[in-house]
Structures are given as C-alpha cells and as structure tokens.
Short mmCIF file of C-alpha atoms and ligand atoms in Angstrom, two decimals:
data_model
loop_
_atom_site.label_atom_id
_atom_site.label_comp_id
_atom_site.label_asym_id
_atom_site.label_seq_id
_atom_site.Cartn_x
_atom_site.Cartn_y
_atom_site.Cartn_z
CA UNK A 160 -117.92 -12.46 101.28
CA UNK A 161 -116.08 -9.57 100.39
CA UNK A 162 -115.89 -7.79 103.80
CA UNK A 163 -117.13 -4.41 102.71
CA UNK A 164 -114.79 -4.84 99.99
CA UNK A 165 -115.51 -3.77 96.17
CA UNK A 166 -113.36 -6.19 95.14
CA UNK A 167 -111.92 -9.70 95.96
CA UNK A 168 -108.81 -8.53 95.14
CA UNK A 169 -108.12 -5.48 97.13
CA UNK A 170 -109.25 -7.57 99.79
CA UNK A 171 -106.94 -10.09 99.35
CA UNK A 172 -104.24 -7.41 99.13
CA UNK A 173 -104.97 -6.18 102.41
CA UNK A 174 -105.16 -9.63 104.30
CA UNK A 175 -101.35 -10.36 103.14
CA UNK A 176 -100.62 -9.39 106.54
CA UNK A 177 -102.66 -11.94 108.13
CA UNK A 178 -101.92 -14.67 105.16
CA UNK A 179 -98.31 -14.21 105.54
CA UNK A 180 -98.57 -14.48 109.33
CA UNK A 181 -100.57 -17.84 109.03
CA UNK A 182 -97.81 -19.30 106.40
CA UNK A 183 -95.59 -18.37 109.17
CA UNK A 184 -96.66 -19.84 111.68
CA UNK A 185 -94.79 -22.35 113.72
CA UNK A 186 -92.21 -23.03 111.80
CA UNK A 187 -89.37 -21.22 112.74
CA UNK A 188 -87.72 -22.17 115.60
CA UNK A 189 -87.79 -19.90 118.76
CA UNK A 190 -83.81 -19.44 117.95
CA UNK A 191 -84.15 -19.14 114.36
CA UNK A 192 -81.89 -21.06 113.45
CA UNK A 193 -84.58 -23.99 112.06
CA UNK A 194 -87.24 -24.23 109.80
CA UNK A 195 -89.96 -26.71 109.46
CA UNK A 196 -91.82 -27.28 106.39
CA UNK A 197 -94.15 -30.21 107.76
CA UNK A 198 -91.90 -32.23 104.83
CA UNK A 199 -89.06 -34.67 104.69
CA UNK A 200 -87.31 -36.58 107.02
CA UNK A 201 -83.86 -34.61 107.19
CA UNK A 202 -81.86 -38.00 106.41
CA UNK A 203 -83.38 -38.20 103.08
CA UNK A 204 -82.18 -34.46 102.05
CA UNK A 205 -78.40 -35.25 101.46
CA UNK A 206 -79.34 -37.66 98.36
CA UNK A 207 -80.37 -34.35 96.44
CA UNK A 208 -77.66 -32.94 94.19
CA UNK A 209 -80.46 -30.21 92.47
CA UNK A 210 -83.67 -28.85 92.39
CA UNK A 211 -85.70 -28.27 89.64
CA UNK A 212 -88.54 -25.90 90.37
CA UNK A 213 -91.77 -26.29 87.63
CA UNK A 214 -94.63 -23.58 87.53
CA UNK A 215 -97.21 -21.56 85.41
CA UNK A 216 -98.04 -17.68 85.77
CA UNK A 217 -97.46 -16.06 89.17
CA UNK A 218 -96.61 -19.63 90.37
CA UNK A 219 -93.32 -19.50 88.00
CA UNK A 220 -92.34 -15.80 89.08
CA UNK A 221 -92.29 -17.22 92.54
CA UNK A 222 -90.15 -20.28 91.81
CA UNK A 223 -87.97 -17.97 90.07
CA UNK A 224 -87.40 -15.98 93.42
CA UNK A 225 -87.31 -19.48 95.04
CA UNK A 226 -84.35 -20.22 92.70
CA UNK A 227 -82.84 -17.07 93.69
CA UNK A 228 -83.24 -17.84 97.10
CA UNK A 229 -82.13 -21.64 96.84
CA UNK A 230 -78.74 -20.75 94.75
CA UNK A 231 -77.69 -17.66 97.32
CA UNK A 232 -78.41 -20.16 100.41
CA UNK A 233 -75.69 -23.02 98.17
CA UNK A 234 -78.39 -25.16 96.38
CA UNK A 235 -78.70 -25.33 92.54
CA UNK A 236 -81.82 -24.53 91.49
CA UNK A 237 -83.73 -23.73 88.07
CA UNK A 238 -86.74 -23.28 87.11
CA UNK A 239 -88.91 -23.84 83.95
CA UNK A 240 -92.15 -23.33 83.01
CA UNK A 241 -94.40 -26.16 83.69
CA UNK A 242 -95.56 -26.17 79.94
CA UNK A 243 -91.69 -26.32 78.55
CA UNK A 244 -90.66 -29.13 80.97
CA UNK A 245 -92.74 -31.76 79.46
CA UNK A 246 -90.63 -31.66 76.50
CA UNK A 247 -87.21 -30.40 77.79
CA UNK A 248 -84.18 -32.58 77.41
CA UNK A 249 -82.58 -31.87 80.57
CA UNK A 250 -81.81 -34.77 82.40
CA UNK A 251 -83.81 -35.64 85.79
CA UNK A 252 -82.24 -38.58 87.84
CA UNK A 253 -82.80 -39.98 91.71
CA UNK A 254 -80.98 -37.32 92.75
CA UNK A 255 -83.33 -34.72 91.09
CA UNK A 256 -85.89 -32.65 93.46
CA UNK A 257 -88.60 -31.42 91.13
CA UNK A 258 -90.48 -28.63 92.96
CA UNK A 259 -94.61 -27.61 91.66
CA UNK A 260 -95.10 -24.32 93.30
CA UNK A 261 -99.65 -24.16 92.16
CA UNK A 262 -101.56 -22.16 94.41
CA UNK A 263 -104.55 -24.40 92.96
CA UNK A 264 -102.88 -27.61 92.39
CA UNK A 265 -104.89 -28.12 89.38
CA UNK A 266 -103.11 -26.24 87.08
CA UNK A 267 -102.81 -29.24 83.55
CA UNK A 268 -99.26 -28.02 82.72
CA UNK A 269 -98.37 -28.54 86.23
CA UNK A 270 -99.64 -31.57 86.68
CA UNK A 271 -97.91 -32.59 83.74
CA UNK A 272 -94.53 -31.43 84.20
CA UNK A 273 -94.93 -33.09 87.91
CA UNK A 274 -95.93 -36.49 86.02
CA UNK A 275 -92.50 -36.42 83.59
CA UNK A 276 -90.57 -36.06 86.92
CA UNK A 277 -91.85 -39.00 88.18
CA UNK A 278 -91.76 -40.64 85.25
CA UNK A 279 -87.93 -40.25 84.83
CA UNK A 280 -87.53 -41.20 88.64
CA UNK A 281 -87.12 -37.97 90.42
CA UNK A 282 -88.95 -36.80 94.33
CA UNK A 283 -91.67 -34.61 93.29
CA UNK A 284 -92.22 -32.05 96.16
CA UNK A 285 -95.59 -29.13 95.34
CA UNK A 286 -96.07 -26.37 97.23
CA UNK A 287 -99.64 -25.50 96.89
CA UNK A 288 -102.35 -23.96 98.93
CA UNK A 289 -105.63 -26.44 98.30
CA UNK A 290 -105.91 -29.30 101.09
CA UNK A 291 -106.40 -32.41 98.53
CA UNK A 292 -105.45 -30.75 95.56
CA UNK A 293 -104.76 -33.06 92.20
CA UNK A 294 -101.11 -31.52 93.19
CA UNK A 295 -101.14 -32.75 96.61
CA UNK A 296 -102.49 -36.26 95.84
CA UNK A 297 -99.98 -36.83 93.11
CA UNK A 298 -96.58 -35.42 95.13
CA UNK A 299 -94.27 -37.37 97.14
CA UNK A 300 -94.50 -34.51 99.51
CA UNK A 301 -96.47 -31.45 100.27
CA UNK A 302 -95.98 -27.86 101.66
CA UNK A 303 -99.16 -25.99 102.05
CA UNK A 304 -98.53 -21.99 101.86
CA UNK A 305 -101.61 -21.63 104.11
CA UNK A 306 -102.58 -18.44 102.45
CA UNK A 307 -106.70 -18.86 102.86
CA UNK A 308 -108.49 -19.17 100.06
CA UNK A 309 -108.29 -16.79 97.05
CA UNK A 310 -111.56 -16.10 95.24
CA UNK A 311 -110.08 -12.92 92.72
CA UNK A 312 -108.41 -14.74 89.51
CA UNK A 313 -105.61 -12.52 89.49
CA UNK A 314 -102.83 -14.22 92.20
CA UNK A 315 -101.63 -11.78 94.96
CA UNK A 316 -101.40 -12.90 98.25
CA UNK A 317 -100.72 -16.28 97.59
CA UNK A 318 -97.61 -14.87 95.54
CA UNK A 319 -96.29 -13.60 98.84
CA UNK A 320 -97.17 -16.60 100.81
CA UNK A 321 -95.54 -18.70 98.09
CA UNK A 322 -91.73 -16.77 98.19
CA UNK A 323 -91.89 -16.70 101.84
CA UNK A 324 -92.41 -21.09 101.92
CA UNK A 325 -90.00 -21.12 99.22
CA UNK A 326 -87.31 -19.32 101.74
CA UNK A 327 -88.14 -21.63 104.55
CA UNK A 328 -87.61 -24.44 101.98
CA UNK A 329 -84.29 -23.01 100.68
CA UNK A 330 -83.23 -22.48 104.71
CA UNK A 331 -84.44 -25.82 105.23
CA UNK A 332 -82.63 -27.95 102.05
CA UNK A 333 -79.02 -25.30 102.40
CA UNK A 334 -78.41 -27.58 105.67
CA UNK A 335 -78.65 -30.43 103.92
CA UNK A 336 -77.82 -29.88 100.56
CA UNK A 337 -75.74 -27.03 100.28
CA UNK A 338 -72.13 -28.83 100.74
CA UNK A 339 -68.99 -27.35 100.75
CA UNK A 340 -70.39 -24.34 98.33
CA UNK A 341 -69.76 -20.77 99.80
CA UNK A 342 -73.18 -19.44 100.31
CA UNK A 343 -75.17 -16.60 102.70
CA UNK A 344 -76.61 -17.33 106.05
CA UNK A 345 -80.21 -16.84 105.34
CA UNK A 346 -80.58 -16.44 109.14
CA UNK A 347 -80.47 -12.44 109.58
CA UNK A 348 -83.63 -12.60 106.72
CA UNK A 349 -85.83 -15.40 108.37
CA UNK A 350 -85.28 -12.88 111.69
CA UNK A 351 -86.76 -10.02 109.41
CA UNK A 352 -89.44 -12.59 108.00
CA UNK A 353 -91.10 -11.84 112.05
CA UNK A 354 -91.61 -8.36 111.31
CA UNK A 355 -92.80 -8.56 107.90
CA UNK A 356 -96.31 -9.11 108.47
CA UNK A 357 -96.44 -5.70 110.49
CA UNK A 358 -94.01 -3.98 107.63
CA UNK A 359 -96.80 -5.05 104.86
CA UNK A 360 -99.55 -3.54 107.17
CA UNK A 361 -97.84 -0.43 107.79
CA UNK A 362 -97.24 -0.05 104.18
CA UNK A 363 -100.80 -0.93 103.32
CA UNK A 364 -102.48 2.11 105.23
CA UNK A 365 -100.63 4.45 102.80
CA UNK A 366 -102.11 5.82 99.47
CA UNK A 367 -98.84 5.90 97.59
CA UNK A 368 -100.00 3.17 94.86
CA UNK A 369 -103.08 4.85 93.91
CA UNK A 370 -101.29 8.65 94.09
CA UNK A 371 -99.05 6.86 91.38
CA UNK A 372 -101.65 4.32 89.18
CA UNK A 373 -103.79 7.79 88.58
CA UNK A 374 -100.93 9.75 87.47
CA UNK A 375 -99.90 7.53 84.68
CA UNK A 376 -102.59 6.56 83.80
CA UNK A 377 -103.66 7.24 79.85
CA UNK A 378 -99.81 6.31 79.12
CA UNK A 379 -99.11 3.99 75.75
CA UNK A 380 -97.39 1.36 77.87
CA UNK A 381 -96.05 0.34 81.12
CA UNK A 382 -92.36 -0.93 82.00
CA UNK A 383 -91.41 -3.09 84.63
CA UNK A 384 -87.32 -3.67 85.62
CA UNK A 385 -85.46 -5.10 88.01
CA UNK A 386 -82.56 -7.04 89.11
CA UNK A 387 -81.56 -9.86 91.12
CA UNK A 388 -85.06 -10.61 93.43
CA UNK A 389 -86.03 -7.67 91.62
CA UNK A 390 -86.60 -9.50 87.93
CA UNK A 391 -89.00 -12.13 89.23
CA UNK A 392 -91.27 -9.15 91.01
CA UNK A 393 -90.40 -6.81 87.56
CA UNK A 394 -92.15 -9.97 85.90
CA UNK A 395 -94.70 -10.48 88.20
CA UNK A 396 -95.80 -7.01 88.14
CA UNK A 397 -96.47 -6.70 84.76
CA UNK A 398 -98.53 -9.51 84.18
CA UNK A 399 -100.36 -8.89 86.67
CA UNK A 400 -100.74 -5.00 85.21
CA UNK A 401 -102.04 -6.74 81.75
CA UNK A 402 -104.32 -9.12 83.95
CA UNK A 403 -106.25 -6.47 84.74
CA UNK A 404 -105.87 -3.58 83.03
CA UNK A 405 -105.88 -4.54 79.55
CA UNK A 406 -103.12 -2.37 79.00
CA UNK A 407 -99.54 -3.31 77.50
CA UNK A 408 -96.93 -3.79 79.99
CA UNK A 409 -93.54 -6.05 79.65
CA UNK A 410 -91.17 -6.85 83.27
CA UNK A 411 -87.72 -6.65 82.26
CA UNK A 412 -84.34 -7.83 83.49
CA UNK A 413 -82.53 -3.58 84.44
CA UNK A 414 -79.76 -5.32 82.34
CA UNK A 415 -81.75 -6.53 78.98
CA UNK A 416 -83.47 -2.82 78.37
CA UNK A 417 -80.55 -1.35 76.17
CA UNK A 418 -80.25 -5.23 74.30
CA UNK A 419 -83.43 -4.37 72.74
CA UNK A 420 -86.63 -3.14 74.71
CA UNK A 421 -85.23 0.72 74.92
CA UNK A 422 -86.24 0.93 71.67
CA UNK A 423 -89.82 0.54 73.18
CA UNK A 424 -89.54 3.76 75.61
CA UNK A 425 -90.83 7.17 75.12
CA UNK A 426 -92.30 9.82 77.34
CA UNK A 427 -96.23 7.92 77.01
CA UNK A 428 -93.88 5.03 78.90
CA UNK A 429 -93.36 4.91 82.12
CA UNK A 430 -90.77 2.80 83.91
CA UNK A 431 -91.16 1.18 87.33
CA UNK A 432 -87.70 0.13 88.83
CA UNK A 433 -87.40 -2.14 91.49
CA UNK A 434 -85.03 -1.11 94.07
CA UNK A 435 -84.12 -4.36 96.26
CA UNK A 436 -81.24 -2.51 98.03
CA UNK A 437 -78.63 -5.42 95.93
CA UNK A 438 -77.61 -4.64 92.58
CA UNK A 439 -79.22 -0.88 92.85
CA UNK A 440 -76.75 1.33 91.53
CA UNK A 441 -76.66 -0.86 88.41
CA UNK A 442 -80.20 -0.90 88.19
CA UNK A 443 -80.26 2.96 88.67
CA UNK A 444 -78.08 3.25 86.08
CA UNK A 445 -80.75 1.40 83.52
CA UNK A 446 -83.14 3.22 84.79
CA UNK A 447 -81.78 6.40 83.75
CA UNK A 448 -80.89 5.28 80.14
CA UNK A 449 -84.69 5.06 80.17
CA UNK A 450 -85.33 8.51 81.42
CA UNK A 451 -82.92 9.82 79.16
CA UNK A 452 -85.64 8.47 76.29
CA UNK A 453 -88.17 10.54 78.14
CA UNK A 454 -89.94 7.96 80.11
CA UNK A 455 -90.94 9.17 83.55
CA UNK A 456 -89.19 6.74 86.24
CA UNK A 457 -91.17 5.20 89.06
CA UNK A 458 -88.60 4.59 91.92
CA UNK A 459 -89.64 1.51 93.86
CA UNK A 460 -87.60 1.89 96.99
CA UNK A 461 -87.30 2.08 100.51
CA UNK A 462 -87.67 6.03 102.10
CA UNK A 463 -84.29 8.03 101.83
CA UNK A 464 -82.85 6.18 99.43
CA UNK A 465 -80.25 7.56 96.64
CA UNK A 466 -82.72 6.41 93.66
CA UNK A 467 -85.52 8.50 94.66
CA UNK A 468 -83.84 12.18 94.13
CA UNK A 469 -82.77 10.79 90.59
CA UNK A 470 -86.28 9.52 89.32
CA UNK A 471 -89.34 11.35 88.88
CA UNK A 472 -91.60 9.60 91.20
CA UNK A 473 -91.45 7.47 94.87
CA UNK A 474 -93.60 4.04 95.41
CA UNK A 475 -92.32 4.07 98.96
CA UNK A 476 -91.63 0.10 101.16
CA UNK A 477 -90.78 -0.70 104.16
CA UNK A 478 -86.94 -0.60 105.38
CA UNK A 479 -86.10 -4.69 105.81
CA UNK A 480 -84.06 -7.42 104.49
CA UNK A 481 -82.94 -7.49 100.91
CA UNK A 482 -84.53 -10.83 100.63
CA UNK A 483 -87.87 -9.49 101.31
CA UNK A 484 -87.92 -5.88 99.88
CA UNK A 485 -88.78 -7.27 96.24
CA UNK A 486 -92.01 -8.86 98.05
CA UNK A 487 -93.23 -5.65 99.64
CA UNK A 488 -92.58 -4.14 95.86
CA UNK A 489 -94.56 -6.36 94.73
CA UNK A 490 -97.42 -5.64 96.53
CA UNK A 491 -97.31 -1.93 96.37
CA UNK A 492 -97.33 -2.84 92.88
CA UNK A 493 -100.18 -5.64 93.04
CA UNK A 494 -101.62 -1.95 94.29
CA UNK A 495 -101.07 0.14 91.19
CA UNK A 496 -102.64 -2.26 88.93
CA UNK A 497 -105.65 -2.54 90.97
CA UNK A 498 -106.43 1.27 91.08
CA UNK A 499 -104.96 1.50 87.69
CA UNK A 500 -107.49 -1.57 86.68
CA UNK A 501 -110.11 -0.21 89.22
CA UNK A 502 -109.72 3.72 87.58
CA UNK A 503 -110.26 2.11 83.91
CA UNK A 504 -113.32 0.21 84.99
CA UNK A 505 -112.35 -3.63 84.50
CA UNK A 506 -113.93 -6.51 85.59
CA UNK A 507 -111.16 -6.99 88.64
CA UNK A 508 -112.04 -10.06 90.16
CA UNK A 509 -112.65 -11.90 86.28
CA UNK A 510 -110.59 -10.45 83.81
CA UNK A 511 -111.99 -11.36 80.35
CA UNK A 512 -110.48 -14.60 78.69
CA UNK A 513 -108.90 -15.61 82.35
CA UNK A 514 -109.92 -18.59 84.45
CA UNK A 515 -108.82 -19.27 87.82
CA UNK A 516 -107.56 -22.74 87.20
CA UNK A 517 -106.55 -23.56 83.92
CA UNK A 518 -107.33 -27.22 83.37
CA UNK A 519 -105.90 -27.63 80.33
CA UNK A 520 -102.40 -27.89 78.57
C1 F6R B 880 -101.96 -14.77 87.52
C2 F6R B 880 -102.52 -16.09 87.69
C3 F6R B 880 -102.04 -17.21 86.83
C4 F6R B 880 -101.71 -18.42 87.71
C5 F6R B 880 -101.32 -19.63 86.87
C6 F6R B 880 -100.89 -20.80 87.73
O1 F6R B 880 -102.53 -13.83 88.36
O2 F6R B 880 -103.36 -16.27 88.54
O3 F6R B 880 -100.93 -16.84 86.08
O4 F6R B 880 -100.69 -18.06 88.58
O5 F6R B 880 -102.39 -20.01 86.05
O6 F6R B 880 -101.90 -21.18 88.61
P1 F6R B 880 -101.60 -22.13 89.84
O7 F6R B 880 -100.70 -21.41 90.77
O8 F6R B 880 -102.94 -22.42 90.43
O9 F6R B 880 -100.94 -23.36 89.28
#
C-alpha cells in the first residue's frame, strides 16, 4: 500500500534512502577498493574494447550518466536510445559490451536493441530491477538495481538506484578495461556512495522543493540545464516535469542555450541550473545569459556556494562527491515536479497517455 502516502510517488521519493541502501549492499569491499556486481568472471573483462549502453526514458538518462561515469573511470562508452539502435550502423563486434539499463525489463525497444546485439555477436549485459524479467532471461548477464518495486509510472527511485549500479559497474570494468588511458580513481566517490543514503534522508526532511514548485508555478514553461553529470539529470528532470505536470519543460546541455533555445526564455520561464560542483562557473555563466532574458534562475547547489548569491532562488543538496551531487539534484527535483504536479491536480501515479511498461516498439 501506500504507507499513509497520497501518492505512490512521493512515497517512492522518500524510500530512496532505503532503495539506495539495499542496491548497496554488499558489494563494496570493506577497503573500498572492490566492487561486486554479482556479474562476470574478471578474466572475461579484458576481451572488451567498448561499451555500448541501450535504453528508453529515465532508463537512457541513466546510461547517459553511466557513460559519463564509464569514460572518466578510462572505458569508452556511448549510449543510444534503445529505439535508434535497431537501425544504427555502428559496428558491434566480440569485443562489444552492449549494456540494457530497464527498470522493467520489458520495455519492446529494449528488448530489441538487446536482440541486434546479439545478433551481430556482442555480450549483452541488462541492468534491470524485475527478478525474471524478459530482460533478464534474454542477457548474457544480469545486475539487479534492487530498488523494490515501483508501483507510480513516473521512474524515480529506480533512477537513483540505476546511476549508483552503473558506478559500481564502471569501478568494476576501469580495472579491467580501462588500459593504459589516463583516467580518475573513482575510489574517493564509492567512499562517499556510504554516506549517501543518510545525505538523501537529510535532504528529504526539508521543504525546499515545494517552497520552490509553488512559487513558479503558473509560469509559460520550465528550463532545465546542466553540464557534465549535470545534462543527464537537466534531462531527466524535465521529462519527468512534463510526466506529470502537463506543462512544457525542455533539459538542456548549459552550453546549447545561446545555439538556439535562449530564444525560448522570458520572465514566464524559469531556469533550473544544475550545479554539480565540475564545470560550474561555466554553467553559471549560461545561466546568467538566461537571467539577463528575464527568466528567474533556480540555483541547484550545495549550501554556500558562489551560484546561489547570483541567482534568484536556492534548491539546496547535500555537500558530497561530484559524482553524486547531480543524483541528489535530481531528486530534489523529482520533488518539484511532484508538488508542482500535486499543486495542479494531476493524476500522479498515472499520468494520462503513460503506461508503466511500454510493450511495444
Ligand atoms: C519515465 C519513465 C519511462 C521509462 C521508460 C523505460 O518516468 O518511466 O520513460 O523510463 O519507458 O522503461 P524501463 O526502464 O522499464 O525500460
């Protein structure tokens, strides 16, 4: 049942501490220094040369932070949506890793893209969170995210349970796969990844998201940027805003707003901008060109930081590694929308037109 809950959602929201803790759970090392994603036999890791990550929705925004993840720890990575790959030219050989990151692991597109892979000779690895899924059955190998199950159509906490598996994955192919390429020591963030569960709680007894989802709300549009680990949660956040709102909102790359979307802003727009603590005086800087349009800036960013005195409002997270500040963003923002969503009146748990699973191509 819900728990006392109105909604599925906001309850799912508020278990990410406990989901997050559970996809956790044993599998980093007492020193750290090793992951275990219940997959591969080490040996067979050094025959990769590239990964090739395949995804629909919320499932492709978190492969994209996979990717991010995966290239920074030495390992090249892309990632395409499930729907595209079917007919995309790029080449996949024996020394391909095609990665299905489906939360249902029934998702048609999915299933497809996972079925060219294997076709053209390539490992097919999902990442899913459904025991026995379609997904699981036709992978080489399986890593559950061991979120719990999620009844409201709109993906949250399996997002966050999804980029944290992806990390241990990208910790766990780097050793193997990473070669003589410079690349960072993902260590000091899987040593933050044991106090993230309490960050996300402590963040989730403030009332920060709904302070901000009632203030704008009544605006023409809504504005999503961000950079690096930021884009994929800029993304993220604004399809889940449509989801449920049934109000216009884009995620943008900081970069891309003056190639074209600027034209978009006005004061009726407000901007959210993802502050990851990489990349942030550039994104600061697009942020502004924004708020010289008139658009009221949302600073998403950690207290005290330089952003917040130069934007117009504060969505406040948790002080921890860059890796995982774009993940507590995108919950406070998983926040707005529901208050925004809940303030409007929506059907929250089934947005029209949606389905959970989408078993079709
Ligand atoms: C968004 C949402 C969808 C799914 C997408 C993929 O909130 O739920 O975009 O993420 O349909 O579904 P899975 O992950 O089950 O393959």
């Amino acid at each position: 049942g819900k728990g006392g809950y109105e909604h599925y959602m906001l309850k799912e929201i508020d278990s990410q501490p406990t989901s997050l803790r559970n996809t956790i759970k044993g599998r980093i090392s007492p020193s750290g220094d090793d992951v275990d994603v219940d997959a591969f036999d080490p040996e067979t890791l050094s025959e990769f040369s590239e990964v090739q990550f395949v995804a629909c929705g919320t499932s492709y925004h978190a492969a994209l932070y996979g990717t991010t993840l995966l290239n920074e720890a030495g390992v090249r990575a892309r990632t395409y949506r499930a729907s595209e790959y079917q007919m995309a030219s790029d080449p996949v050989t024996e020394e391909t890793l095609v990665v299905s990151v489906t939360q249902s692991g029934e998702t048609a597109d999915t299933l497809g893209a996972m079925r060219r892979a294997s076709r053209e000779g390539a490992t097919v690895l999902t990442v899913t969170n459904v025991m026995g899924s379609s997904a699981a059955r036709a992978a080489d190998e399986t890593v559950y995210i061991h979120a719990g199950p999620e009844i409201g159509v709109a993906a949250t906490k399996t997002f966050s349970s999804q980029t944290v598996t992806l990390a241990l994955l990208a910790q766990r192919l780097a050793a193997h796969m990473s070669g003589e390429r410079e690349h960072r020591d993902l260590e000091p963030a899987l040593d933050a990844l044991t106090s993230l569960p309490d960050d996300l709680g402590r963040m989730l007894e403030g009332d920060d998201a709904e302070r901000i989802a009632n203030r704008f709300l009544g605006s023409d549009a809504y504005f999503f940027i961000g950079r690096g680990l930021g884009y994929p949660v800029a993304k993220e956040s604004a399809l889940k805003f449509k989801e449920i709102t049934y109000e216009h909102a884009e995620g943008f790359a900081s970069g891309e707003l003056k190639h074209g979307p600027l034209a978009l802003v006005t004061p009726q727009t407000p901007v959210f901008a993802v502050f990851t603590g990489e990349h942030d005086e550039k994104t600061l800087k697009n942020a502004k060109e924004a708020q010289t349009r008139g658009a009221p800036i949302v600073a998403v960013a950690k207290e005290g930081h330089p952003a917040i005195e130069a934007t117009d409002a504060h969505l406040p997270i948790p002080d921890t590694d860059p890796m995982w500040s774009g993940l507590l963003a995108n919950v406070q923002l998983q926040l707005v929308s529901y208050h925004a969503a809940n303030e409007l009146g929506r059907s929250i748990d089934k947005p029209r037109n949606l389905a959970k699973s989408v078993t079709v191509e």
